[in-house]
Structures are given as C-alpha cells and as structure tokens.
Amino acid sequence: MTETATNEVPLGIQLTPLNPEYQRDPFSLLDRVREAGRVIWDEQFGRWLVARFEDVHAILNDRDLLVDPRKANEKSFNAMFRQRLLGEDREPSMLFQDPPAHTRLRGLVSKAFTPRAIERMRPRIEEIANELCDRVEGQERFDLMAAFCQPYPTIVIAEMLGVDPKDQADFKRWTDDSVAAGFDPFASEEVRQRAMRAGEELQAYLRRVIAERRAEPRDDLITAMLRAEENGDFLNDEEVLSMIGLLLAAGNVTTTDLLGNGMKNLLRHPDQAQLLRERPELIENAVEEMLRYEGPVTFSGRIVPDDRVIAGCPMQKGDSITVALGGANYDPRLHKDPHKFDVTREDIDHVAFGGGRRYCLGAPLARLEAQIGVRVLLERFPTMRLAQQELKWKRVPGFRGLEELWVEV
Ligand code: HEM
C-alpha cells in the first residue's frame, strides 16, 4: 500500500458500534486503517480517515482547518449535521463554531472555567466520591456505572455551576435524560420525547438561575461566566445558557466513560490495579494510560477550508476529515507495545482530548475527577473484581463507553 491516499471503501471495515467486532475491539480495526495508508477515503460516510499519530496531531493543530458543519460540501457526511443545525434558529454552541466566534466564546468561558476554579473543587470532589461509595457500602455486588461513574461528574458540575442542593435531584434527572438521548441515535421515540421535555425543563430552570445570579451574584461558575469580560465584551444570557448545555453535554458522559473504561481495564489487569495500590503516586500516569488505552472519544473531525494537500493527500474545499483519536493512540511509531495496558508507561503522549485551539476545555476537570475517583474506589474496595464476562457497550458512534459494569467486592 502506498503512503498516500487510497480510493477504496476503507478495507470493508465497519467502523461503527453497529458492528459487533468493532464493539468488542475498535482498536484492532483502527490498526488496520492506520497501517493501510496515511489517508483513506471512506465512501460510505463521505470523509477522509486519518489514523497515524503524527498526521492526527498535525491536523488537530492546523489553525486553518474548520469545524462548522455548515461549511461542509455536499459529498461530506457533515452535510447531515448541517441540515440539523440550519433547521434551528439559534447559533450552534462553540463546539461547531469557527473563529472569530469560537475565539470570542472560548476566550470568555476560559476566564470563568479556570484551572484555579477546578483545583478549588478538589476537597469537594473527594467528598462526593466517598459519599457515592458510602451508598453501596455493604453490598456484595453492584453496577459501578449506575452507582458511581454516572452520578459522579454530574454532581461535581452541578456544584461548580452553583445548583442549589434542593434542586440537585431534578438537575440530575434533566441532564441524564436530555444528554443521554442526544448521544444515542438509536433512542426510542419515547426516550426522545422524554429527552425533549427534560431539555425544556432544564433550560427553564437554568434561565431562572441565570436571572437570579444577575440580580444576586454568588461564588459559582454561572456567576463567573456572567462576569467574564474581555475588552468590554461579555457573554449574554443565551450564550451562558448554551455554554452550560455544552459543558454538560461534552463533560458528563465522557468523564463517566473514562472512569468506566478505566476501572474495567484495571479490573481486567489485576496486576496493574495492585501496582497502583502499592504506588499511589502513579495515579496521574495511570489516568493518562486510561485515556490512551481506551479513551471515551474515538473520533474527532475537521473541515477543509480550501483545496489543499493534507497528510500527503489532495483534498477539496468543504471535505470532511475524521481523525481516529483511538487509532493514533495505538500508533506503534510512538507507543511501544500499544495493546499493552501499562500504568507505568513512559511513552504516554495521546490525543484523547483532541488538540490545538479546540483542545478539550474540560481536560483539567476530567483528569482531576478521574484521579480522585479511581484512587478512592481502589482504597474503599480493595477486593473489587469484575462480575461480568460479556461487556455491553453503548451504541453511540464516535464514543466508547459501557452500559453497565457489574462488580463484586
Ligand atoms: C472538546 C474529549 C471531558 C468540555 C473536546 C474534544 C475532545 C474531548 C476529543 C474535541 C477536541 C478537538 O477536536 O480538538 C474529552 C474527554 C473527556 C472530556 C475524553 C473526559 C475524559 C470534558 C469535560 C468538559 C469538557 C469534563 C467540561 C465540563 C469540552 C468543551 C469542548 C471539548 C467545552 C469544546 C472545546 C472547543 O471547541 O474549543 N473534549 N472531554 N470536556 N470538551 Fe472535552
């Protein structure tokens, strides 16, 4: 195979969770994509696939490349998203915006969602992790996803935003219902309807809280977003609302899945779990290995701004590029023995949080939550083991996370 593009349907491989082989092990299939060439044309979805670390990294860091699906050309799979976005009268969240709008929104939210604001949450995050463990204390068998991985990030972000403790249960139900269906293209009509109602209730609630914080500022993230200022420019109420929606959508499911996948991998490699118990200072490296080995986001994407050569391949204006984060993270050009789960790994560079100016805004929070969550779970349940042979994966394209994770303690 040449080092440039091929014009084949990618090797007859189905890269979606509808394929049971992909569900079981997407990384071995992505190995085949990565080793077939630098760039592969995927006719089925109308996109270029790139999976080598060096190319993925360069594309993520290329400041000319775009993300707004409204700029995708007709043959591109992003045209589907474009229809959905154009159907709405509101502007999309910054996730789908290009500069200058993206630069402005990201600049303002970064003033509120700072590493300091996150670090300040550390003691509370530790308490929340322990409270969740208290609730299952005494049970011999439980689903770690439902008991811990799912509620944990939602409670943390609710407290950061400044949701009143009395509203926490409603907040959790609304976010779970609305975000989960948004991520699941196979959701039933009933689930979709429930998601829509939950989304409306959540918005109405947040509008009330935003108005309250305008009138009476507090020491929380919503107030910080309302106050964030750059050269006399502020976020308006609708932008704050959209930003909260983005933080919930981009942050909760992903952190849940990092913890779920990470704990599953530790339980499947008891020697690694034992090593981490004996050497707790390895926790930061261990979380990076969890992100590399089975990160929650398998793919990200960019749109080509004009006819040009990318990763050695001539592309056209409006073409979609899908970068396989989960393929780049297994590139043997960078990682020795990539299929080995090793919490002491030194060649730990990964692209699980994307890169460049769109690098995950929540990465410091996700890292902190995962480091504390895994440490507390290992401490509180020293005999925890997997109580499930067949794993059930969520069927959400581009993401990787477990439906359930049954454990015995
Ligand atoms: C963007 C992964 C947690 C907020 C992204 C991107 C990835 C990602 C791959 C796209 C980057 C790109 O295309 O270059 C993850 C993973 C997480 C996680 C694996 C957990 C393990 C969070 C959390 C939050 C968050 C906790 C916030 C509470 C965002 C936002 C963006 C983003 C706002 C858009 C950034 C932009 O467009 O400028 N994340 N994320 N993420 N993430 Fe995360």
Coordinates of C-alpha atoms and ligand atoms in Angstrom, one line a residue, residues 60 94-95 102 106 113 157 246-247 250-251 254-255 258 291 296-297 300 302 325 352-355 357-358 360-362 365-366, ligand 1:
L60 CA -5.7 18.9 15.2
M94 CA -18.9 26.9 20.2
L95 CA -18.2 23.2 19.5
H102 CA -15.1 30.4 18.5
R106 CA -13.7 30.2 24.2
F113 CA -13.7 27.8 33.8
I157 CA -20.5 20.0 37.7
L246 CA -22.2 22.4 26.1
L247 CA -20.3 21.7 29.4
A250 CA -19.3 17.4 26.5
G251 CA -18.3 16.7 30.0
T254 CA -17.2 11.5 28.6
T255 CA -16.0 11.6 32.2
L258 CA -13.3 7.4 31.2
L291 CA -7.1 7.9 28.3
P296 CA -14.1 7.9 25.7
V297 CA -13.9 9.8 22.4
S300 CA -13.0 13.9 16.1
R302 CA -12.2 18.9 10.8
L325 CA -8.0 9.5 18.1
A352 CA -7.7 11.6 23.7
F353 CA -8.6 15.3 24.4
G354 CA -8.1 16.4 20.8
G355 CA -5.7 19.2 20.3
R357 CA -7.1 25.6 19.8
R358 CA -10.0 23.3 20.4
C360 CA -10.7 19.9 25.4
L361 CA -11.7 22.7 27.7
G362 CA -12.6 20.3 30.5
L365 CA -11.5 18.8 35.5
A366 CA -11.8 15.3 33.8
Ligands
HEM1 C1 -13.8 19.3 23.4 C2 -12.6 14.9 24.9 C3 -14.3 16.0 29.4 C4 -15.7 20.3 27.7 C5 -13.3 18.0 23.4 C6 -12.7 17.3 22.3 C7 -12.4 16.1 22.8 C8 -12.8 16.0 24.1 C9 -11.8 15.0 21.9 C10 -12.5 17.9 20.9 C11 -11.2 18.4 20.7 C12 -10.7 18.6 19.2 O1 -11.5 18.3 18.3 O2 -9.6 19.0 19.0 C13 -13.0 14.8 26.3 C14 -12.7 13.6 27.1 C15 -13.2 14.0 28.4 C16 -13.8 15.3 28.3 C17 -12.0 12.4 26.7 C18 -13.2 13.1 29.6 C19 -12.4 12.2 29.9 C20 -14.8 17.2 29.3 C21 -15.3 18.0 30.5 C22 -15.7 19.2 30.0 C23 -15.4 19.2 28.6 C24 -15.4 17.4 31.9 C25 -16.4 20.3 30.7 C26 -17.0 20.3 31.9 C27 -15.3 20.4 26.4 C28 -15.6 21.5 25.6 C29 -15.0 21.3 24.3 C30 -14.4 19.9 24.4 C31 -16.3 22.8 26.0 C32 -15.1 22.2 23.1 C33 -13.8 23.0 23.0 C34 -13.8 23.9 21.8 O3 -14.5 23.7 20.8 O4 -13.0 24.9 21.9 N1 -13.3 17.2 24.5 N2 -13.6 15.8 27.0 N3 -14.9 18.0 28.2 N4 -14.6 19.4 25.7 FE1 -14.0 17.6 26.4

